[in-house]
PDB file of C-alpha atoms in Angstrom:
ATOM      1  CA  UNK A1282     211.321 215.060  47.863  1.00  0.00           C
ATOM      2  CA  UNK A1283     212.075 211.362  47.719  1.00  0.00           C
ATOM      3  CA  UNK A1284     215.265 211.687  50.194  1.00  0.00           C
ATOM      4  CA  UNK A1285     212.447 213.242  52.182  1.00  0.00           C
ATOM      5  CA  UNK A1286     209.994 210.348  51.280  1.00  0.00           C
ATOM      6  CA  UNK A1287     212.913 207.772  52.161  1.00  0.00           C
ATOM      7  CA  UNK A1288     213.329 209.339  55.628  1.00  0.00           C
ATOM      8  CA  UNK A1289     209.822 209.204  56.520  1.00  0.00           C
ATOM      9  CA  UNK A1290     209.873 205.526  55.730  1.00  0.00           C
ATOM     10  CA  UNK A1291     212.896 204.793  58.356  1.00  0.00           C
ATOM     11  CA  UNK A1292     210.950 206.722  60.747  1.00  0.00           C
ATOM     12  CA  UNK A1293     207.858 204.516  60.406  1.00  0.00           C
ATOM     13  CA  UNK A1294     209.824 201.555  60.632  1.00  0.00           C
ATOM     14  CA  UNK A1295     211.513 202.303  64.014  1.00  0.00           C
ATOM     15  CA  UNK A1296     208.224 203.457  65.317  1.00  0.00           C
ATOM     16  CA  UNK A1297     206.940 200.194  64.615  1.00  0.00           C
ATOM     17  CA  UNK A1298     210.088 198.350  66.074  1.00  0.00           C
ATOM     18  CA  UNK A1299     209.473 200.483  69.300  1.00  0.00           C
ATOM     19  CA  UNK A1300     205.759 199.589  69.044  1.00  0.00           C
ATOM     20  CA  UNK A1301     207.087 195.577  69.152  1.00  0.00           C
ATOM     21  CA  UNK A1302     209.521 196.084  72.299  1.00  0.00           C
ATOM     22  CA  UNK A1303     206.800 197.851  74.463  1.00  0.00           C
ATOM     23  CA  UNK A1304     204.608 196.464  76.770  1.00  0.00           C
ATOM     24  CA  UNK A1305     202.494 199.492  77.822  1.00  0.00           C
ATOM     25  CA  UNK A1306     199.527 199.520  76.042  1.00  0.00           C
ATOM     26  CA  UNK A1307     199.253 203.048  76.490  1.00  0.00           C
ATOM     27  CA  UNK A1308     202.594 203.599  74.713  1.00  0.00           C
ATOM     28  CA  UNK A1309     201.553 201.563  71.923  1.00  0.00           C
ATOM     29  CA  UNK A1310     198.443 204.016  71.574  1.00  0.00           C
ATOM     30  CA  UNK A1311     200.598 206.700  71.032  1.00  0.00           C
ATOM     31  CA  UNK A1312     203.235 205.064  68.840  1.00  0.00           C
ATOM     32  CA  UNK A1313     200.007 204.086  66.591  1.00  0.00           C
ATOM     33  CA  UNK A1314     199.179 207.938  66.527  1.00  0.00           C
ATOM     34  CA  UNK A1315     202.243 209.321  65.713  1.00  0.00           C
ATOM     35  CA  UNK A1316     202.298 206.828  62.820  1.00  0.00           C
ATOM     36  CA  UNK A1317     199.545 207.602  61.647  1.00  0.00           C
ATOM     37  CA  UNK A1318     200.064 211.088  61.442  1.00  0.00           C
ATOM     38  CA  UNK A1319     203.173 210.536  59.571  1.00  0.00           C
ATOM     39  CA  UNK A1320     201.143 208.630  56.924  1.00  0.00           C
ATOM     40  CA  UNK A1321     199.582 211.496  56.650  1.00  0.00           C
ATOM     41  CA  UNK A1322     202.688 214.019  56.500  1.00  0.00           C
ATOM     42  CA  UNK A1323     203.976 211.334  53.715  1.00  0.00           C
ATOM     43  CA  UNK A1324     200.947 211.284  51.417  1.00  0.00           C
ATOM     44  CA  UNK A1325     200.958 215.243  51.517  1.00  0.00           C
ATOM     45  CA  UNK A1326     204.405 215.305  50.042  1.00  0.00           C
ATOM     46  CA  UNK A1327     203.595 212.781  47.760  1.00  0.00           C
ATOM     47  CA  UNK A1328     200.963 214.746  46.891  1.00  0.00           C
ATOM     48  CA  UNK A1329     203.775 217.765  45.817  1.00  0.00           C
ATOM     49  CA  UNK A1330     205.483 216.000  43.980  1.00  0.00           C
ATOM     50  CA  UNK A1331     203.003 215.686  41.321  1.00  0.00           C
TER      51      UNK A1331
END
């Protein structure tokens, strides 16, 4: 679960690099979202492991 909880963390960090190069605001809105929901994918696994 931590390899899993490792993972999740690279993902949110290029999601917020992306966020930084874009200029849409639009696309930034989205970005945010999908974020977001993997905050909330990430606290549910934390969740499992205890």
């Amino acid at each position: 679960m931590k390899l899993i909880g490792n993972e999740l963390d690279k993902i949110g960090d290029e999601i917020y690099n992306l966020a930084q190069i874009l200029e849409d605001s639009e696309s930034k809105k989205i970005l945010a979202t999908i974020k977001l929901y993997l905050d909330v994918v990430e606290d549910k696994i934390d969740d499992l492991e205890v």
